[in-house]
Short mmCIF file of C-alpha atoms and ligand atoms in Angstrom, two decimals:
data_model
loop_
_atom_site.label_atom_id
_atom_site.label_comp_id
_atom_site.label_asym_id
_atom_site.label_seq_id
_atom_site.Cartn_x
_atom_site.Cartn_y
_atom_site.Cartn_z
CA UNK U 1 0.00 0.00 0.00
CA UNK U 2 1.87 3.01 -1.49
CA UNK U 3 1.67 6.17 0.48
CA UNK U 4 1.40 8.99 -1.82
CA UNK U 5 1.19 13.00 -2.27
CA UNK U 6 -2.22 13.53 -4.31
CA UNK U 7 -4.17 16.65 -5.26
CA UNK U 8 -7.42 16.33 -3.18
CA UNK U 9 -10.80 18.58 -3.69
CA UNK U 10 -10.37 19.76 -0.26
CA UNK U 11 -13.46 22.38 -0.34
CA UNK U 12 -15.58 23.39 -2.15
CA UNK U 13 -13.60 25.66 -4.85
CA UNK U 14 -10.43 24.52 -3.22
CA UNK U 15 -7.99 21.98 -3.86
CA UNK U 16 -4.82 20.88 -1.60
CA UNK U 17 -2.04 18.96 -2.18
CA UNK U 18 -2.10 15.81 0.99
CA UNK U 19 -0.76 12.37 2.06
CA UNK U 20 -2.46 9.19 1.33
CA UNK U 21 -2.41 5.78 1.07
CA UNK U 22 -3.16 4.09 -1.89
CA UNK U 23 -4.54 0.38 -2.21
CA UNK U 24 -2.80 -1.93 -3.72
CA UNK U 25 -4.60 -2.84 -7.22
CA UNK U 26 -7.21 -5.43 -7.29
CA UNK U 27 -8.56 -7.34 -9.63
CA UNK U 28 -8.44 -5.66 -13.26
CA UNK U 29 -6.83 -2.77 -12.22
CA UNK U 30 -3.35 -1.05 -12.52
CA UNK U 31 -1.34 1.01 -10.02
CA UNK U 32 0.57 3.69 -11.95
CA UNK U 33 3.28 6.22 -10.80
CA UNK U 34 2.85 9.03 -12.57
CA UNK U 35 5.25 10.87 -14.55
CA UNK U 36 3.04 13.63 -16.23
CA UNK U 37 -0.39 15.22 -15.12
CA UNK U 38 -1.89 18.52 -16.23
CA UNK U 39 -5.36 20.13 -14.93
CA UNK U 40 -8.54 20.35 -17.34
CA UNK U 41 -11.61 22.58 -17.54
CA UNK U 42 -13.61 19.52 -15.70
CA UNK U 43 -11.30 19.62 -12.74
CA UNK U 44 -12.57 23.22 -12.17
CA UNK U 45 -16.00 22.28 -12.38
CA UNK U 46 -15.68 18.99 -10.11
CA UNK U 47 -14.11 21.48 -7.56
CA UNK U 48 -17.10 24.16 -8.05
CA UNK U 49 -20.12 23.13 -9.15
CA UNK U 50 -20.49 19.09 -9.13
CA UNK U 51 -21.48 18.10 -5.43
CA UNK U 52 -21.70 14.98 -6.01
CA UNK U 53 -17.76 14.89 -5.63
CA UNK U 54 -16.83 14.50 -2.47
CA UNK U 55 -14.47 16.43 -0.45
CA UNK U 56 -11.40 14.56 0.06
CA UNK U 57 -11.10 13.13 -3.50
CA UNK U 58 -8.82 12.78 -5.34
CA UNK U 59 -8.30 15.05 -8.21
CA UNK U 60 -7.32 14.87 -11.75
CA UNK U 61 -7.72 12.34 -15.02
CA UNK U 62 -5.30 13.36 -17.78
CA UNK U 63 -2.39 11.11 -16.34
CA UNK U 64 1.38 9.06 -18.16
CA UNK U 65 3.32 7.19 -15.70
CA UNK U 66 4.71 3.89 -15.45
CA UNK U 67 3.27 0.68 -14.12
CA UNK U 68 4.10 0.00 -11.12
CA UNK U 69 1.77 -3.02 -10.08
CA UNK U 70 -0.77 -4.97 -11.71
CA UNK U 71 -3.92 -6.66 -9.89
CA UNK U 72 -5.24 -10.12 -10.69
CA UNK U 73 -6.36 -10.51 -14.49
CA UNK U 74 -4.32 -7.64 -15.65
CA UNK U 75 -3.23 -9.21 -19.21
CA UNK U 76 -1.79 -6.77 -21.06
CA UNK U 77 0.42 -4.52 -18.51
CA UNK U 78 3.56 -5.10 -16.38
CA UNK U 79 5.09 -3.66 -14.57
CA UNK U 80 7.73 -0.94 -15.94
CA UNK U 81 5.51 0.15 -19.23
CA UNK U 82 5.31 3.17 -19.93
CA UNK U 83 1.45 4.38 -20.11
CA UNK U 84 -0.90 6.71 -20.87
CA UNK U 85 -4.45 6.27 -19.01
CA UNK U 86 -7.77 7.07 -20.31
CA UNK U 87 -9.75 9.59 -18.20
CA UNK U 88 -12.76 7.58 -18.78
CA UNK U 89 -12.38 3.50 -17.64
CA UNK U 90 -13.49 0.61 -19.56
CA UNK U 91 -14.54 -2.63 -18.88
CA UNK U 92 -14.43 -4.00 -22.40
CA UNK U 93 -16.80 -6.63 -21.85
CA UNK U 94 -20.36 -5.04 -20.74
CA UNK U 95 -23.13 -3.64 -23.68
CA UNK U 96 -21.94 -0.65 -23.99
CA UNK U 97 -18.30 -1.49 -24.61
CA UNK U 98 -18.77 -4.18 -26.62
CA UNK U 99 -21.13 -1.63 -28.77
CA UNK U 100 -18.12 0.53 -28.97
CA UNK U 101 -18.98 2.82 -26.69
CA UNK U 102 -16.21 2.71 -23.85
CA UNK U 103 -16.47 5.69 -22.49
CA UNK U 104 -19.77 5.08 -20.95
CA UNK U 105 -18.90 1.66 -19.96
CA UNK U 106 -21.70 0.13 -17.53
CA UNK U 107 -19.28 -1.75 -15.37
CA UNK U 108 -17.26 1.27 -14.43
CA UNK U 109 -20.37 3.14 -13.85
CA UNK U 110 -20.23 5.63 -16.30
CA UNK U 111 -20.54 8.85 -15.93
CA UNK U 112 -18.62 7.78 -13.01
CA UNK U 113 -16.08 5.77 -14.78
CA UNK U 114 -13.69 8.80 -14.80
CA UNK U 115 -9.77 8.71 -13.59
CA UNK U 116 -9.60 10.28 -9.93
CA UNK U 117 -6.01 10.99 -8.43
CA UNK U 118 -4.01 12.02 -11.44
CA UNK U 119 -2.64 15.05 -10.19
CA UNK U 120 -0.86 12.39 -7.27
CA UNK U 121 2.24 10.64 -7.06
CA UNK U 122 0.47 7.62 -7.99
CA UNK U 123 -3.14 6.35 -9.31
CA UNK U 124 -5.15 3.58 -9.92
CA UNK U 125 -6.97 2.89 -13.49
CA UNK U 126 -9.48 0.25 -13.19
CA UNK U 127 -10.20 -2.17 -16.42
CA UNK U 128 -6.69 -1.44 -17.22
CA UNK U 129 -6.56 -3.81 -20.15
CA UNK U 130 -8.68 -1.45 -21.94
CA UNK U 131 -8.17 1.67 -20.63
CA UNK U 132 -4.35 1.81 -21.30
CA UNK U 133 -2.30 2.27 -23.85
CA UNK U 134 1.77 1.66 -24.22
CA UNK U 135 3.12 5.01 -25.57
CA UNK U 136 5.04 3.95 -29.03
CA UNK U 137 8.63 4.79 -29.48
CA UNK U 138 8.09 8.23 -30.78
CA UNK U 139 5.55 9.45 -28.73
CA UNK U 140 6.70 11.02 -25.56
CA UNK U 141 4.72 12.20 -22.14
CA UNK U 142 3.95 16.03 -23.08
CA UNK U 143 2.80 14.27 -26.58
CA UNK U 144 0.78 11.45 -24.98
CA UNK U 145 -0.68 13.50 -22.44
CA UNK U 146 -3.17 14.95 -24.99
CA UNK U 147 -4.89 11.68 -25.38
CA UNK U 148 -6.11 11.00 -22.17
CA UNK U 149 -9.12 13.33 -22.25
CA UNK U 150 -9.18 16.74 -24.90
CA UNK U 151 -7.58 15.24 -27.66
CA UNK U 152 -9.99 12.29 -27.86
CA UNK U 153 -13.19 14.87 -26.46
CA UNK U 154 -11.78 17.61 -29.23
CA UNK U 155 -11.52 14.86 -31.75
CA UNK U 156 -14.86 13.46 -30.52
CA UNK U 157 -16.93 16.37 -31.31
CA UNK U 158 -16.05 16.41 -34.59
CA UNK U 159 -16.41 12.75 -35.22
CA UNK U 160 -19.66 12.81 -33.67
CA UNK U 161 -21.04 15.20 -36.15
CA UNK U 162 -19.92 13.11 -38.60
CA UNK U 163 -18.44 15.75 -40.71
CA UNK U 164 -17.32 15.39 -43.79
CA UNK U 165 -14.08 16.81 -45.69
CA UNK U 166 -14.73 20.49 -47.24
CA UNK U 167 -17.60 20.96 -44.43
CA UNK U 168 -18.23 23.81 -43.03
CA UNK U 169 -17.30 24.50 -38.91
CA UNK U 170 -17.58 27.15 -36.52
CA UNK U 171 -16.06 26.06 -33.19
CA UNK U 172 -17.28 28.17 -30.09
CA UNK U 173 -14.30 29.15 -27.39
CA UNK U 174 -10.75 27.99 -27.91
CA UNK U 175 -10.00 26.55 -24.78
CA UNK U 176 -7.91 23.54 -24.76
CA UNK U 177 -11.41 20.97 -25.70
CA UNK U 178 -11.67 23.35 -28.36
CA UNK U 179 -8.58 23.73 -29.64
CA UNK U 180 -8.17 20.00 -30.20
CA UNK U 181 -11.58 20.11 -31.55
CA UNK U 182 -10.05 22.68 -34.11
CA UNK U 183 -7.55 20.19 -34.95
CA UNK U 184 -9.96 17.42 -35.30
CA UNK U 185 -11.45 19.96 -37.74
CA UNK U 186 -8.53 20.16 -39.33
CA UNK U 187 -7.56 17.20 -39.96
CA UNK U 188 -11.09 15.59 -41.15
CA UNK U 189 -10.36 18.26 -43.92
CA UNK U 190 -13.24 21.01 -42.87
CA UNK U 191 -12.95 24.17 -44.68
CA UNK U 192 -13.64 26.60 -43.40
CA UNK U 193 -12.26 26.20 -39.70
CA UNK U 194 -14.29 29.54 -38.25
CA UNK U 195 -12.79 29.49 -34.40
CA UNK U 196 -15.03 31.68 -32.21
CA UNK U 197 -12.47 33.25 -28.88
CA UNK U 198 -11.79 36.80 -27.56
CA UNK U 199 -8.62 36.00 -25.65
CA UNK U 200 -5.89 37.35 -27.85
CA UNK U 201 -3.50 33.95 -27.14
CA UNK U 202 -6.40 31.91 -27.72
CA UNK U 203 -7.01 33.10 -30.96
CA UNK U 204 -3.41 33.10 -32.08
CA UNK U 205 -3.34 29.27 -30.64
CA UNK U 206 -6.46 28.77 -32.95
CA UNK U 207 -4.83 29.76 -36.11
CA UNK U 208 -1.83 28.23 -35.32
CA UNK U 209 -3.81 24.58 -35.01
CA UNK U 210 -5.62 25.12 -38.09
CA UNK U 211 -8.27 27.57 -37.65
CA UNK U 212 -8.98 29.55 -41.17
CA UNK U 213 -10.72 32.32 -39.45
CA UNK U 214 -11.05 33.56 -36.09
CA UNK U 215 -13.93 35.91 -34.72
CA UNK U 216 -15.46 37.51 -32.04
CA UNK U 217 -17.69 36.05 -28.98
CA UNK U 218 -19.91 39.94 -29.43
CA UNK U 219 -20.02 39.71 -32.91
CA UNK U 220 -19.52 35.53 -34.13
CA UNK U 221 -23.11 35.14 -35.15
CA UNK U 222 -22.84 38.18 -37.91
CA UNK U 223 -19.46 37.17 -38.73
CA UNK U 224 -20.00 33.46 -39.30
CA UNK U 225 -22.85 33.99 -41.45
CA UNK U 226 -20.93 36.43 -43.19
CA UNK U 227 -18.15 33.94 -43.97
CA UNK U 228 -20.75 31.05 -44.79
CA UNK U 229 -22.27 33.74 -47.53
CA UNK U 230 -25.38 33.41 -45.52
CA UNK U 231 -25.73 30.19 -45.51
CA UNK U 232 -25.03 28.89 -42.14
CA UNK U 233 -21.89 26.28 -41.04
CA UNK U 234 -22.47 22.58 -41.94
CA UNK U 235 -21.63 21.81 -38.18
CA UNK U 236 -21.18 24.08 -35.12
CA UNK U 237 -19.01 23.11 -32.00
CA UNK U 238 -20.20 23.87 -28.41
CA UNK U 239 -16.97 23.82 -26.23
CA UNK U 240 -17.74 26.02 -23.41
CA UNK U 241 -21.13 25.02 -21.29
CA UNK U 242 -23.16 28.04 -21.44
CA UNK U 243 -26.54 29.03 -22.62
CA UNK U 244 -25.47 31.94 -25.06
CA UNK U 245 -22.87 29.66 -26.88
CA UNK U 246 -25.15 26.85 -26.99
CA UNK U 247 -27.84 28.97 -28.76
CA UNK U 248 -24.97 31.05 -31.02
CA UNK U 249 -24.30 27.31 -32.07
CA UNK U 250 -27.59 26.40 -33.06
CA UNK U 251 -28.49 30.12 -34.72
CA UNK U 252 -25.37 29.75 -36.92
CA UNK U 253 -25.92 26.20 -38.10
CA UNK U 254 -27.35 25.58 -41.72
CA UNK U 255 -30.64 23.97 -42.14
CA UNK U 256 -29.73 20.26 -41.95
CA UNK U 257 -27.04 20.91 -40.01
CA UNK U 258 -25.29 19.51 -36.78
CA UNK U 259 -24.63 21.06 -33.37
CA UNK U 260 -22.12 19.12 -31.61
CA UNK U 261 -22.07 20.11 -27.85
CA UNK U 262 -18.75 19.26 -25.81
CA UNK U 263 -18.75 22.03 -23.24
CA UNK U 264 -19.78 21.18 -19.23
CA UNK U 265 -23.29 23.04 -18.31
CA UNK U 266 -21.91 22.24 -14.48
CA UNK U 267 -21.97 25.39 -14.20
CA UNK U 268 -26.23 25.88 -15.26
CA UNK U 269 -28.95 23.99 -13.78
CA UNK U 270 -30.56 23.85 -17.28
CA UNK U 271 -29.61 24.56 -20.44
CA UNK U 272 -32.85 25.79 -23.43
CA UNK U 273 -33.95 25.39 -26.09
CA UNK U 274 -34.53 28.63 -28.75
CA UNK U 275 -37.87 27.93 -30.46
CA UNK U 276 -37.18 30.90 -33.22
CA UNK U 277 -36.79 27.77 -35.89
CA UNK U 278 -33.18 27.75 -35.77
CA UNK U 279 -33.03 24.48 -33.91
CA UNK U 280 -35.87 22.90 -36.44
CA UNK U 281 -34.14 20.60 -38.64
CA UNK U 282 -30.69 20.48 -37.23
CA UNK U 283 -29.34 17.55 -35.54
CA UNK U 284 -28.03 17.79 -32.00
CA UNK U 285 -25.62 15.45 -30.53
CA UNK U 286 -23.34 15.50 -27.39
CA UNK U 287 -20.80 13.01 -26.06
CA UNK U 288 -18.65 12.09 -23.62
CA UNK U 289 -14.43 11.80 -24.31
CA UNK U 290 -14.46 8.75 -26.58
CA UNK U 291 -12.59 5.53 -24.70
CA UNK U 292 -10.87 2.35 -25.01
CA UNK U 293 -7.05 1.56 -25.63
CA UNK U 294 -8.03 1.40 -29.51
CA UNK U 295 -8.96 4.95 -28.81
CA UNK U 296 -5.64 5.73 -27.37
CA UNK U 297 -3.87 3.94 -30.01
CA UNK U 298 -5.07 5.91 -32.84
CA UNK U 299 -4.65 9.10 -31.71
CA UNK U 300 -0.91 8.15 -30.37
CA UNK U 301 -0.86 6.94 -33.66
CA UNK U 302 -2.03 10.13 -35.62
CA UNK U 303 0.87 12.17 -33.01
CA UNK U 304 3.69 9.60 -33.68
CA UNK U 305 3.00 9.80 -37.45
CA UNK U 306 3.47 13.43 -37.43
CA UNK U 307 -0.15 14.17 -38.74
CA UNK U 308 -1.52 15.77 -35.29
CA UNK U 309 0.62 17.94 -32.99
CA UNK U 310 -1.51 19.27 -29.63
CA UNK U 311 1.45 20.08 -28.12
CA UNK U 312 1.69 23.87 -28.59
CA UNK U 313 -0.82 24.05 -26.49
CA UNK U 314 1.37 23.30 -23.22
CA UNK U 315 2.13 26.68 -22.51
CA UNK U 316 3.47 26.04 -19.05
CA UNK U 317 5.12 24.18 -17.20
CA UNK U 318 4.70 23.33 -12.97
CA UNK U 319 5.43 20.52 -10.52
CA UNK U 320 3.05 18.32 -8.12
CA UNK U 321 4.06 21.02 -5.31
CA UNK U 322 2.81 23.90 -6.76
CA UNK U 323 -0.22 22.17 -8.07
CA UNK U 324 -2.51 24.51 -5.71
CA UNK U 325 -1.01 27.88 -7.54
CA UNK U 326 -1.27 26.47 -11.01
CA UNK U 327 -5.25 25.97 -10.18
CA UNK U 328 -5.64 29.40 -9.69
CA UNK U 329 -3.40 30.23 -12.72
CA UNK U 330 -5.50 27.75 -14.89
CA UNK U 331 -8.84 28.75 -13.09
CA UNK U 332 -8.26 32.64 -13.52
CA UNK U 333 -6.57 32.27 -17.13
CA UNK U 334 -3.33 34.16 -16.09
CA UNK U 335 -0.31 34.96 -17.68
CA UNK U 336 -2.09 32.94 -21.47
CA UNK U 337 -2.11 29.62 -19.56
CA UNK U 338 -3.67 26.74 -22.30
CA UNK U 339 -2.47 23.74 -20.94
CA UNK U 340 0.26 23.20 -17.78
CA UNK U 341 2.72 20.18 -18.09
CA UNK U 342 2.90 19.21 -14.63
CA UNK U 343 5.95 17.00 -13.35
CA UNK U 344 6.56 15.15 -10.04
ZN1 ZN R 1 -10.06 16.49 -18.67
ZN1 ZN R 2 -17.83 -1.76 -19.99
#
């Protein structure tokens, strides 16, 4: 039973970094000491606005280490490989996951199937057979990172639109979900990339990962139908969680369009539903970060080959000791922060 330094939710709004001890892995699962964590937009809203966290857990999901022990079953892992975890756990053998559709494996309890403990020394992934993947040669931790959660949610939202090369796509805020959802854009061959952001480094970071046009929050709904010659985008992305966005999305998608929604409504009790007609005949789909070590292994695939690079997004770096002032850096948006590569 490892004892470890982990990043707990300590309050509400409040993380600190404590001692624990960590169990030993049981059956299925894999104990991993981590090499690389960073923090996400979900770890501000488990802190903030999702009660149903407790206090005292463990934070963080976006996590590369090494294994360090495997529990009974484990297959596929030993210890010593070199890993990347998915945030979201699969069992591979329930319904869902054998419908391809990991991320909201049954087993694991989906929506609670997601990676707590990260941002520690060490964590646990359960179904680690399926939830893991070996990072190739080429592919090192600030690379692999990526694929844990907004690569593979960025990536998602596109996918899950099912857009098609020289579509159409307006993708609404530039954090890092949408960022990677601009390179999923990107690379699916969309055209035009129309990135929607009013921080300054956001918007350079947008053009920089593919965006062909980047335009204001006040004025994105003028703009983009001024790009689309009127006609609306094929598919609009919702990456930030709130009402206005949600609706800008569905106002600016074309008749037979698709509004893909990514963002976290933690934040909102309820999120509605415009009745002007611009939601009439569009299709609306959400979705969870897509799972599964196949998952893994085809985006570490698409970063080894050259043919995706998130990593300009890691615009800082920090250690698991300052973890408590790089939440307020990433929570408050200082200094440009995107992404923080955060060592032991
Ligand atoms: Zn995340
Ligand atoms: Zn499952």
């Amino acid at each position: 039973m490892p004892r470890v330094k982990t990043c707990v939710k300590e309050d509400t709004g409040k993380v600190a970094l404590v001692e624990h001890d960590l169990p030993d892995p049981g059956p299925g699962q894999a104990l991993i000491r981590t090499t690389l964590t960073t923090i996400c937009g979900s770890d501000i809203h488990i802190c903030d606005d999702i009660p149903e966290v407790p206090l005292g857990m463990p934070m963080g999901h976006e996590g590369v280490g090494i294994v360090e022990a495997v529990g009974e079953g484990v297959e596929r892992f030993s210890p010593g490989d070199k890993v990347v975890a998915c945030c979201l756990m699969s069992c591979g053998s329930c319904d869902r996951c054998n419908d391809d559709q990991m991320g909201i494996c049954e087993t694991l309890g989906a929506p609670m199937n997601l990676v707590f403990g990260a941002q520690g020394e060490a964590f646990i992934c359960s179904g680690a057979d399926h939830s893991l993947a070996r990072l190739p040669k080429g592919v090192d931790d600030r690379q692999a990172m990526f694929v844990a959660d907004v690569l593979s949610t960025g990536f998602g939202a596109i996918e899950r639109a099912e857009l098609r090369a020289g579509q159409s796509v307006a993708i609404f805020a530039q954090g890092p979900v949408g960022l990677c959802a601009t390179l999923g854009a990107k690379h699916y061959g969309a055209e035009p990339i129309i990135a929607v952001e009013g921080l300054p480094e956001r918007r350079e970071m947008a053009k920089r990962l593919g965006a062909t046009h980047v335009v204001s929050p006040g004025n994105a709904q003028e703009e983009i139908m001024k790009i689309t010659g009127g006609r609306g985008v094929d598919v609009a992305v919702e990456c930030l969680g709130k009402q206005e966005t949600f609706e800008n999305c569905c106002k600016v998608t074309r008749l037979g369009g698709t509004v893909s929604s990514v963002g976290v409504y933690a934040g909102i009790p309820s999120l509605s539903l415009p009745t002007d007609g611009s939601f009439v005949h569009r299709k609306i789909v959400t979705t969870f970060c897509p799972a599964g070590a196949r998952r893994l292994e085809y985006l570490l695939d698409l970063i080894e080959t050259g043919k995706v690079d998130p990593t300009p997004m890691l615009t800082h770096d920090s250690t698991l000791a300052n973890i408590v002032e790089s939440y307020d850096q990433f929570r408050h948006r200082h200094d440009g922060v995107i992404k923080i590569a955060i060592t032991m």
